[in-house]
Amino acid sequence: MISKGLMELIFSASSIERWNDHPRTAQFTEIDKQAHKAMIAYFIARAEEDRGRAVDWNRLVANGAFSFLHRVLVTDIKPPVFHRLMQDRAQQRQLNDWVYAQLEPLLSPLDYPLCGQCRAYLGSVPDSLEDRILGAAHYIATRWEFGFIYYWSKPLYGIEKTREEIMGEIEKYRDLAAVEDILSPEGGAFNDLISLVGQLQFQKRWAQVQRLPPTSVLGHLLVVALLSWLISLEIGAGARRRRNDFYGGLFHDLPEVLTRDIISPVKRSVKGLDELVKKLERRGVEENLFPLLPPAWRDDVLYMVMDEFENRVRTNGRVRVIGRDLADAEGRDEMDPVDGRVIEVCDKLSAYIEARESIRIGVRPSALEEASMRLYDSFASRRVAGYEVKELFDCFR
């Protein structure tokens, strides 16, 4: 069972502000940074595969999740102090032991041996290809944020040193193809791609409803991705299916960077609007996103963002939507399966958590309370991929 404590820890990153000792024109949160990092890691990993290097995608996802949870737990330690602590093996071990002690009761209820993987990750030297990809993605996402901070922080003492430290860390990963492109004098095509997906953090969810904490489309994507991945672990999904459920969740709202978020009641009330939006999203992806992607990646990204809430498989480049739970044969790696219905339920569970947490805090406009009841009534009774989700919804009821 996915514990309430684990879901709360994931969502708590929405309330963790970044750069809060610098002047900012926008709010930067840990959940947004980690979502951006996960997307950047995907792009870096694909570039490494293009060079013929084997990427363990499930290790990349799992280690990224452990790194995220680690950071949330130690968020009170300022980054310069944190990085110095992690350079001392004895202090690093003590800190990681403490982190594992907090995570173990949250991970152990899962019907999957995630505790052992987490323990191994926290006790290892991060020198695998997957860890290097995550390390590079971390500093590239930081650099993107810092680009906004730097303009307003030039009068601050030490700001140039911060800039140099960030660039110095990225330089350590220049052996990765995407990083080399990003650092090229011409700017590199990946910079535009990173900027495009990063803009999702400026799109606020529930924009017409007062709510705390405010969340963005970008941060929401990581919550959905992690919940979808956790359910895929619970149902015993194969390696490719677990990978696809995570990245299907992470990219499912990517077209909204082009069309903006249109709330469900509006889509439902205007006949044909939902279908029109889908057509516009596909056209927007092809016209605006595809030029930033290597041609070999385009079908894969389209596979993740189109029919995002439908179960589907892909063989020989042909996508087939499955109007029911995936059969055992359809869940095999060679079928390239995606549990779109799991992603849909996690999308609505994430929205439900956003609404219920605001209500719990005391910011509870009637529209929010009505939306939370509607979400519960529509989705809490569902069974997807053989998994009952009612208990997950009930954790926040």
PDB file of N, CA and C in Angstrom, residues 287-374:
ATOM      1  N   GLU A 287       4.507  21.562 -34.289  1.00  0.00           N
ATOM      2  CA  GLU A 287       5.045  22.802 -34.836  1.00  0.00           C
ATOM      3  C   GLU A 287       6.057  23.474 -33.918  1.00  0.00           C
ATOM      4  N   ASN A 288       5.895  23.300 -32.598  1.00  0.00           N
ATOM      5  CA  ASN A 288       6.734  24.040 -31.654  1.00  0.00           C
ATOM      6  C   ASN A 288       7.716  23.174 -30.887  1.00  0.00           C
ATOM      7  N   LEU A 289       7.293  21.952 -30.520  1.00  0.00           N
ATOM      8  CA  LEU A 289       8.165  21.088 -29.747  1.00  0.00           C
ATOM      9  C   LEU A 289       9.066  20.237 -30.635  1.00  0.00           C
ATOM     10  N   PHE A 290       8.510  19.694 -31.714  1.00  0.00           N
ATOM     11  CA  PHE A 290       9.285  18.797 -32.577  1.00  0.00           C
ATOM     12  C   PHE A 290      10.569  19.428 -33.109  1.00  0.00           C
ATOM     13  N   PRO A 291      10.550  20.715 -33.516  1.00  0.00           N
ATOM     14  CA  PRO A 291      11.802  21.303 -34.025  1.00  0.00           C
ATOM     15  C   PRO A 291      12.930  21.327 -32.986  1.00  0.00           C
ATOM     16  N   LEU A 292      12.584  21.211 -31.695  1.00  0.00           N
ATOM     17  CA  LEU A 292      13.603  21.218 -30.648  1.00  0.00           C
ATOM     18  C   LEU A 292      14.089  19.812 -30.305  1.00  0.00           C
ATOM     19  N   LEU A 293      13.436  18.789 -30.858  1.00  0.00           N
ATOM     20  CA  LEU A 293      13.771  17.407 -30.546  1.00  0.00           C
ATOM     21  C   LEU A 293      14.500  16.752 -31.716  1.00  0.00           C
ATOM     22  N   PRO A 294      15.493  15.911 -31.443  1.00  0.00           N
ATOM     23  CA  PRO A 294      16.055  15.100 -32.513  1.00  0.00           C
ATOM     24  C   PRO A 294      14.947  14.266 -33.154  1.00  0.00           C
ATOM     25  N   PRO A 295      14.961  14.073 -34.471  1.00  0.00           N
ATOM     26  CA  PRO A 295      13.881  13.338 -35.144  1.00  0.00           C
ATOM     27  C   PRO A 295      13.590  11.966 -34.537  1.00  0.00           C
ATOM     28  N   ALA A 296      14.628  11.285 -34.049  1.00  0.00           N
ATOM     29  CA  ALA A 296      14.434   9.938 -33.511  1.00  0.00           C
ATOM     30  C   ALA A 296      13.618   9.927 -32.220  1.00  0.00           C
ATOM     31  N   TRP A 297      13.478  11.073 -31.567  1.00  0.00           N
ATOM     32  CA  TRP A 297      12.744  11.135 -30.296  1.00  0.00           C
ATOM     33  C   TRP A 297      11.269  11.497 -30.474  1.00  0.00           C
ATOM     34  N   ARG A 298      10.902  12.000 -31.622  1.00  0.00           N
ATOM     35  CA  ARG A 298       9.607  12.656 -31.761  1.00  0.00           C
ATOM     36  C   ARG A 298       8.436  11.700 -31.579  1.00  0.00           C
ATOM     37  N   ASP A 299       8.500  10.538 -32.175  1.00  0.00           N
ATOM     38  CA  ASP A 299       7.404   9.583 -32.009  1.00  0.00           C
ATOM     39  C   ASP A 299       7.281   9.136 -30.559  1.00  0.00           C
ATOM     40  N   ASP A 300       8.415   8.989 -29.874  1.00  0.00           N
ATOM     41  CA  ASP A 300       8.376   8.561 -28.474  1.00  0.00           C
ATOM     42  C   ASP A 300       7.701   9.612 -27.589  1.00  0.00           C
ATOM     43  N   VAL A 301       8.035  10.876 -27.798  1.00  0.00           N
ATOM     44  CA  VAL A 301       7.421  11.940 -27.004  1.00  0.00           C
ATOM     45  C   VAL A 301       5.934  12.056 -27.332  1.00  0.00           C
ATOM     46  N   LEU A 302       5.601  11.953 -28.617  1.00  0.00           N
ATOM     47  CA  LEU A 302       4.198  12.003 -29.015  1.00  0.00           C
ATOM     48  C   LEU A 302       3.422  10.848 -28.396  1.00  0.00           C
ATOM     49  N   TYR A 303       4.041   9.686 -28.306  1.00  0.00           N
ATOM     50  CA  TYR A 303       3.403   8.520 -27.692  1.00  0.00           C
ATOM     51  C   TYR A 303       3.065   8.783 -26.227  1.00  0.00           C
ATOM     52  N   MET A 304       3.881   9.591 -25.555  1.00  0.00           N
ATOM     53  CA  MET A 304       3.648   9.887 -24.148  1.00  0.00           C
ATOM     54  C   MET A 304       2.576  10.959 -23.931  1.00  0.00           C
ATOM     55  N   VAL A 305       2.409  11.874 -24.880  1.00  0.00           N
ATOM     56  CA  VAL A 305       1.524  13.016 -24.633  1.00  0.00           C
ATOM     57  C   VAL A 305       0.163  12.912 -25.310  1.00  0.00           C
ATOM     58  N   MET A 306       0.022  12.077 -26.330  1.00  0.00           N
ATOM     59  CA  MET A 306      -1.261  11.923 -26.995  1.00  0.00           C
ATOM     60  C   MET A 306      -2.024  10.737 -26.396  1.00  0.00           C
ATOM     61  N   ASP A 307      -3.345  10.857 -26.310  1.00  0.00           N
ATOM     62  CA  ASP A 307      -4.175   9.818 -25.673  1.00  0.00           C
ATOM     63  C   ASP A 307      -3.614   9.482 -24.297  1.00  0.00           C
ATOM     64  N   GLU A 308      -3.275  10.523 -23.549  1.00  0.00           N
ATOM     65  CA  GLU A 308      -2.503  10.349 -22.321  1.00  0.00           C
ATOM     66  C   GLU A 308      -3.226   9.543 -21.254  1.00  0.00           C
ATOM     67  N   PHE A 309      -4.567   9.530 -21.299  1.00  0.00           N
ATOM     68  CA  PHE A 309      -5.334   8.809 -20.285  1.00  0.00           C
ATOM     69  C   PHE A 309      -5.925   7.499 -20.811  1.00  0.00           C
ATOM     70  N   GLU A 310      -5.382   7.024 -21.915  1.00  0.00           N
ATOM     71  CA  GLU A 310      -5.826   5.751 -22.481  1.00  0.00           C
ATOM     72  C   GLU A 310      -4.737   4.701 -22.302  1.00  0.00           C
ATOM     73  N   ASN A 311      -5.139   3.480 -21.952  1.00  0.00           N
ATOM     74  CA  ASN A 311      -4.181   2.370 -21.972  1.00  0.00           C
ATOM     75  C   ASN A 311      -3.788   2.118 -23.420  1.00  0.00           C
ATOM     76  N   ARG A 312      -2.514   1.907 -23.656  1.00  0.00           N
ATOM     77  CA  ARG A 312      -2.066   1.754 -25.028  1.00  0.00           C
ATOM     78  C   ARG A 312      -0.801   0.913 -25.112  1.00  0.00           C
ATOM     79  N   VAL A 313      -0.584   0.352 -26.281  1.00  0.00           N
ATOM     80  CA  VAL A 313       0.632  -0.402 -26.584  1.00  0.00           C
ATOM     81  C   VAL A 313       1.130   0.074 -27.940  1.00  0.00           C
ATOM     82  N   ARG A 314       2.385  -0.247 -28.220  1.00  0.00           N
ATOM     83  CA  ARG A 314       2.981   0.169 -29.496  1.00  0.00           C
ATOM     84  C   ARG A 314       3.883  -0.934 -30.007  1.00  0.00           C
ATOM     85  N   THR A 315       3.600  -1.412 -31.175  1.00  0.00           N
ATOM     86  CA  THR A 315       4.442  -2.433 -31.807  1.00  0.00           C
ATOM     87  C   THR A 315       4.728  -2.017 -33.243  1.00  0.00           C
ATOM     88  N   ASN A 316       6.000  -2.120 -33.623  1.00  0.00           N
ATOM     89  CA  ASN A 316       6.431  -1.741 -34.980  1.00  0.00           C
ATOM     90  C   ASN A 316       6.000  -0.318 -35.329  1.00  0.00           C
ATOM     91  N   GLY A 317       6.036   0.557 -34.331  1.00  0.00           N
ATOM     92  CA  GLY A 317       5.704   1.953 -34.555  1.00  0.00           C
ATOM     93  C   GLY A 317       4.213   2.250 -34.592  1.00  0.00           C
ATOM     94  N   ARG A 318       3.381   1.224 -34.469  1.00  0.00           N
ATOM     95  CA  ARG A 318       1.925   1.410 -34.539  1.00  0.00           C
ATOM     96  C   ARG A 318       1.336   1.435 -33.137  1.00  0.00           C
ATOM     97  N   VAL A 319       0.614   2.513 -32.816  1.00  0.00           N
ATOM     98  CA  VAL A 319       0.009   2.673 -31.500  1.00  0.00           C
ATOM     99  C   VAL A 319      -1.402   2.084 -31.526  1.00  0.00           C
ATOM    100  N   ARG A 320      -1.718   1.309 -30.487  1.00  0.00           N
ATOM    101  CA  ARG A 320      -3.051   0.710 -30.376  1.00  0.00           C
ATOM    102  C   ARG A 320      -3.607   1.045 -29.004  1.00  0.00           C
ATOM    103  N   VAL A 321      -4.754   1.727 -28.978  1.00  0.00           N
ATOM    104  CA  VAL A 321      -5.424   2.062 -27.731  1.00  0.00           C
ATOM    105  C   VAL A 321      -6.215   0.851 -27.248  1.00  0.00           C
ATOM    106  N   ILE A 322      -6.073   0.544 -25.964  1.00  0.00           N
ATOM    107  CA  ILE A 322      -6.752  -0.599 -25.355  1.00  0.00           C
ATOM    108  C   ILE A 322      -7.850  -0.069 -24.431  1.00  0.00           C
ATOM    109  N   GLY A 323      -9.089  -0.355 -24.725  1.00  0.00           N
ATOM    110  CA  GLY A 323     -10.202   0.190 -23.961  1.00  0.00           C
ATOM    111  C   GLY A 323     -10.544  -0.598 -22.713  1.00  0.00           C
ATOM    112  N   ARG A 324      -9.551  -1.148 -22.050  1.00  0.00           N
ATOM    113  CA  ARG A 324      -9.732  -1.944 -20.829  1.00  0.00           C
ATOM    114  C   ARG A 324      -8.368  -2.038 -20.161  1.00  0.00           C
ATOM    115  N   ASP A 325      -8.306  -2.752 -19.031  1.00  0.00           N
ATOM    116  CA  ASP A 325      -7.006  -3.001 -18.408  1.00  0.00           C
ATOM    117  C   ASP A 325      -6.125  -3.811 -19.337  1.00  0.00           C
ATOM    118  N   LEU A 326      -4.832  -3.571 -19.277  1.00  0.00           N
ATOM    119  CA  LEU A 326      -3.903  -4.318 -20.123  1.00  0.00           C
ATOM    120  C   LEU A 326      -3.872  -5.783 -19.699  1.00  0.00           C
ATOM    121  N   ALA A 327      -3.948  -6.672 -20.677  1.00  0.00           N
ATOM    122  CA  ALA A 327      -3.790  -8.095 -20.409  1.00  0.00           C
ATOM    123  C   ALA A 327      -2.318  -8.389 -20.144  1.00  0.00           C
ATOM    124  N   ASP A 328      -2.044  -9.563 -19.577  1.00  0.00           N
ATOM    125  CA  ASP A 328      -0.660  -9.927 -19.258  1.00  0.00           C
ATOM    126  C   ASP A 328       0.227  -9.848 -20.489  1.00  0.00           C
ATOM    127  N   ALA A 329      -0.260 -10.334 -21.615  1.00  0.00           N
ATOM    128  CA  ALA A 329       0.542 -10.329 -22.848  1.00  0.00           C
ATOM    129  C   ALA A 329       0.818  -8.906 -23.322  1.00  0.00           C
ATOM    130  N   GLU A 330      -0.134  -7.992 -23.076  1.00  0.00           N
ATOM    131  CA  GLU A 330       0.031  -6.603 -23.503  1.00  0.00           C
ATOM    132  C   GLU A 330       0.957  -5.830 -22.575  1.00  0.00           C
ATOM    133  N   GLY A 331       1.209  -6.356 -21.382  1.00  0.00           N
ATOM    134  CA  GLY A 331       2.092  -5.686 -20.435  1.00  0.00           C
ATOM    135  C   GLY A 331       3.551  -6.038 -20.594  1.00  0.00           C
ATOM    136  N   ARG A 332       3.874  -6.891 -21.563  1.00  0.00           N
ATOM    137  CA  ARG A 332       5.273  -7.286 -21.763  1.00  0.00           C
ATOM    138  C   ARG A 332       6.082  -6.124 -22.329  1.00  0.00           C
ATOM    139  N   ASP A 333       7.390  -6.148 -22.072  1.00  0.00           N
ATOM    140  CA  ASP A 333       8.263  -5.054 -22.500  1.00  0.00           C
ATOM    141  C   ASP A 333       8.176  -4.775 -23.991  1.00  0.00           C
ATOM    142  N   GLU A 334       8.100  -5.835 -24.793  1.00  0.00           N
ATOM    143  CA  GLU A 334       8.114  -5.647 -26.249  1.00  0.00           C
ATOM    144  C   GLU A 334       6.850  -4.964 -26.763  1.00  0.00           C
ATOM    145  N   MET A 335       5.811  -4.875 -25.908  1.00  0.00           N
ATOM    146  CA  MET A 335       4.583  -4.191 -26.312  1.00  0.00           C
ATOM    147  C   MET A 335       4.629  -2.700 -25.981  1.00  0.00           C
ATOM    148  N   ASP A 336       5.679  -2.266 -25.287  1.00  0.00           N
ATOM    149  CA  ASP A 336       5.863  -0.843 -24.952  1.00  0.00           C
ATOM    150  C   ASP A 336       4.608  -0.261 -24.281  1.00  0.00           C
ATOM    151  N   PRO A 337       4.099  -0.918 -23.228  1.00  0.00           N
ATOM    152  CA  PRO A 337       2.785  -0.542 -22.680  1.00  0.00           C
ATOM    153  C   PRO A 337       2.803   0.717 -21.821  1.00  0.00           C
ATOM    154  N   VAL A 338       1.658   1.404 -21.811  1.00  0.00           N
ATOM    155  CA  VAL A 338       1.437   2.563 -20.931  1.00  0.00           C
ATOM    156  C   VAL A 338       0.075   2.400 -20.265  1.00  0.00           C
ATOM    157  N   ASP A 339       0.035   2.535 -18.947  1.00  0.00           N
ATOM    158  CA  ASP A 339      -1.231   2.484 -18.214  1.00  0.00           C
ATOM    159  C   ASP A 339      -1.831   3.885 -18.154  1.00  0.00           C
ATOM    160  N   GLY A 340      -2.452   4.306 -19.241  1.00  0.00           N
ATOM    161  CA  GLY A 340      -3.027   5.644 -19.284  1.00  0.00           C
ATOM    162  C   GLY A 340      -4.103   5.860 -18.242  1.00  0.00           C
ATOM    163  N   ARG A 341      -4.845   4.803 -17.924  1.00  0.00           N
ATOM    164  CA  ARG A 341      -5.908   4.950 -16.930  1.00  0.00           C
ATOM    165  C   ARG A 341      -5.333   5.089 -15.520  1.00  0.00           C
ATOM    166  N   VAL A 342      -4.199   4.489 -15.271  1.00  0.00           N
ATOM    167  CA  VAL A 342      -3.507   4.716 -14.000  1.00  0.00           C
ATOM    168  C   VAL A 342      -3.074   6.178 -13.918  1.00  0.00           C
ATOM    169  N   ILE A 343      -2.522   6.688 -15.004  1.00  0.00           N
ATOM    170  CA  ILE A 343      -2.077   8.084 -15.035  1.00  0.00           C
ATOM    171  C   ILE A 343      -3.258   9.022 -14.827  1.00  0.00           C
ATOM    172  N   GLU A 344      -4.413   8.704 -15.412  1.00  0.00           N
ATOM    173  CA  GLU A 344      -5.604   9.546 -15.232  1.00  0.00           C
ATOM    174  C   GLU A 344      -6.027   9.582 -13.771  1.00  0.00           C
ATOM    175  N   VAL A 345      -6.079   8.416 -13.130  1.00  0.00           N
ATOM    176  CA  VAL A 345      -6.485   8.374 -11.725  1.00  0.00           C
ATOM    177  C   VAL A 345      -5.485   9.143 -10.862  1.00  0.00           C
ATOM    178  N   CYS A 346      -4.192   9.007 -11.167  1.00  0.00           N
ATOM    179  CA  CYS A 346      -3.177   9.732 -10.396  1.00  0.00           C
ATOM    180  C   CYS A 346      -3.257  11.233 -10.649  1.00  0.00           C
ATOM    181  N   ASP A 347      -3.623  11.618 -11.854  1.00  0.00           N
ATOM    182  CA  ASP A 347      -3.838  13.027 -12.173  1.00  0.00           C
ATOM    183  C   ASP A 347      -4.954  13.592 -11.297  1.00  0.00           C
ATOM    184  N   LYS A 348      -6.045  12.831 -11.179  1.00  0.00           N
ATOM    185  CA  LYS A 348      -7.177  13.293 -10.379  1.00  0.00           C
ATOM    186  C   LYS A 348      -6.876  13.168  -8.878  1.00  0.00           C
ATOM    187  N   LEU A 349      -6.119  12.160  -8.467  1.00  0.00           N
ATOM    188  CA  LEU A 349      -5.714  12.047  -7.071  1.00  0.00           C
ATOM    189  C   LEU A 349      -4.837  13.232  -6.677  1.00  0.00           C
ATOM    190  N   SER A 350      -3.931  13.625  -7.563  1.00  0.00           N
ATOM    191  CA  SER A 350      -3.087  14.795  -7.302  1.00  0.00           C
ATOM    192  C   SER A 350      -3.938  16.046  -7.132  1.00  0.00           C
ATOM    193  N   ALA A 351      -4.930  16.220  -7.995  1.00  0.00           N
ATOM    194  CA  ALA A 351      -5.829  17.375  -7.876  1.00  0.00           C
ATOM    195  C   ALA A 351      -6.625  17.304  -6.575  1.00  0.00           C
ATOM    196  N   TYR A 352      -7.039  16.107  -6.199  1.00  0.00           N
ATOM    197  CA  TYR A 352      -7.800  15.925  -4.958  1.00  0.00           C
ATOM    198  C   TYR A 352      -6.939  16.289  -3.751  1.00  0.00           C
ATOM    199  N   ILE A 353      -5.695  15.862  -3.754  1.00  0.00           N
ATOM    200  CA  ILE A 353      -4.783  16.202  -2.654  1.00  0.00           C
ATOM    201  C   ILE A 353      -4.590  17.718  -2.582  1.00  0.00           C
ATOM    202  N   GLU A 354      -4.421  18.355  -3.754  1.00  0.00           N
ATOM    203  CA  GLU A 354      -4.267  19.816  -3.778  1.00  0.00           C
ATOM    204  C   GLU A 354      -5.481  20.499  -3.131  1.00  0.00           C
ATOM    205  N   ALA A 355      -6.671  20.020  -3.483  1.00  0.00           N
ATOM    206  CA  ALA A 355      -7.884  20.628  -2.940  1.00  0.00           C
ATOM    207  C   ALA A 355      -8.028  20.349  -1.448  1.00  0.00           C
ATOM    208  N   ARG A 356      -7.841  19.111  -1.047  1.00  0.00           N
ATOM    209  CA  ARG A 356      -8.049  18.749   0.358  1.00  0.00           C
ATOM    210  C   ARG A 356      -7.014  19.381   1.283  1.00  0.00           C
ATOM    211  N   GLU A 357      -5.778  19.517   0.819  1.00  0.00           N
ATOM    212  CA  GLU A 357      -4.759  20.155   1.653  1.00  0.00           C
ATOM    213  C   GLU A 357      -5.078  21.630   1.876  1.00  0.00           C
ATOM    214  N   SER A 358      -5.591  22.289   0.853  1.00  0.00           N
ATOM    215  CA  SER A 358      -5.976  23.690   1.032  1.00  0.00           C
ATOM    216  C   SER A 358      -7.150  23.799   2.001  1.00  0.00           C
ATOM    217  N   ILE A 359      -8.116  22.896   1.868  1.00  0.00           N
ATOM    218  CA  ILE A 359      -9.264  22.893   2.772  1.00  0.00           C
ATOM    219  C   ILE A 359      -8.805  22.634   4.206  1.00  0.00           C
ATOM    220  N   ARG A 360      -7.855  21.714   4.365  1.00  0.00           N
ATOM    221  CA  ARG A 360      -7.329  21.411   5.701  1.00  0.00           C
ATOM    222  C   ARG A 360      -6.658  22.631   6.313  1.00  0.00           C
ATOM    223  N   ILE A 361      -5.926  23.380   5.504  1.00  0.00           N
ATOM    224  CA  ILE A 361      -5.234  24.579   5.984  1.00  0.00           C
ATOM    225  C   ILE A 361      -6.240  25.660   6.382  1.00  0.00           C
ATOM    226  N   GLY A 362      -7.404  25.674   5.728  1.00  0.00           N
ATOM    227  CA  GLY A 362      -8.424  26.663   6.051  1.00  0.00           C
ATOM    228  C   GLY A 362      -8.811  27.554   4.899  1.00  0.00           C
ATOM    229  N   VAL A 363      -8.135  27.399   3.750  1.00  0.00           N
ATOM    230  CA  VAL A 363      -8.511  28.148   2.552  1.00  0.00           C
ATOM    231  C   VAL A 363      -9.452  27.250   1.770  1.00  0.00           C
ATOM    232  N   ARG A 364     -10.748  27.493   1.897  1.00  0.00           N
ATOM    233  CA  ARG A 364     -11.742  26.531   1.426  1.00  0.00           C
ATOM    234  C   ARG A 364     -12.923  27.211   0.735  1.00  0.00           C
ATOM    235  N   PRO A 365     -12.699  27.892  -0.367  1.00  0.00           N
ATOM    236  CA  PRO A 365     -13.824  28.458  -1.107  1.00  0.00           C
ATOM    237  C   PRO A 365     -14.776  27.345  -1.551  1.00  0.00           C
ATOM    238  N   SER A 366     -16.028  27.693  -1.746  1.00  0.00           N
ATOM    239  CA  SER A 366     -17.036  26.683  -2.076  1.00  0.00           C
ATOM    240  C   SER A 366     -16.700  25.943  -3.362  1.00  0.00           C
ATOM    241  N   ALA A 367     -16.107  26.631  -4.325  1.00  0.00           N
ATOM    242  CA  ALA A 367     -15.752  25.982  -5.590  1.00  0.00           C
ATOM    243  C   ALA A 367     -14.727  24.871  -5.370  1.00  0.00           C
ATOM    244  N   LEU A 368     -13.822  25.085  -4.416  1.00  0.00           N
ATOM    245  CA  LEU A 368     -12.810  24.078  -4.127  1.00  0.00           C
ATOM    246  C   LEU A 368     -13.434  22.872  -3.428  1.00  0.00           C
ATOM    247  N   GLU A 369     -14.326  23.119  -2.493  1.00  0.00           N
ATOM    248  CA  GLU A 369     -14.982  22.021  -1.789  1.00  0.00           C
ATOM    249  C   GLU A 369     -15.847  21.208  -2.750  1.00  0.00           C
ATOM    250  N   GLU A 370     -16.531  21.889  -3.646  1.00  0.00           N
ATOM    251  CA  GLU A 370     -17.353  21.188  -4.633  1.00  0.00           C
ATOM    252  C   GLU A 370     -16.483  20.354  -5.573  1.00  0.00           C
ATOM    253  N   ALA A 371     -15.347  20.913  -5.979  1.00  0.00           N
ATOM    254  CA  ALA A 371     -14.446  20.185  -6.873  1.00  0.00           C
ATOM    255  C   ALA A 371     -13.875  18.944  -6.198  1.00  0.00           C
ATOM    256  N   SER A 372     -13.538  19.068  -4.923  1.00  0.00           N
ATOM    257  CA  SER A 372     -12.980  17.912  -4.217  1.00  0.00           C
ATOM    258  C   SER A 372     -14.011  16.798  -4.090  1.00  0.00           C
ATOM    259  N   MET A 373     -15.258  17.152  -3.818  1.00  0.00           N
ATOM    260  CA  MET A 373     -16.314  16.128  -3.739  1.00  0.00           C
ATOM    261  C   MET A 373     -16.545  15.475  -5.097  1.00  0.00           C
ATOM    262  N   ARG A 374     -16.505  16.279  -6.139  1.00  0.00           N
ATOM    263  CA  ARG A 374     -16.705  15.753  -7.493  1.00  0.00           C
ATOM    264  C   ARG A 374     -15.576  14.793  -7.880  1.00  0.00           C
TER     265      ARG A 374
END
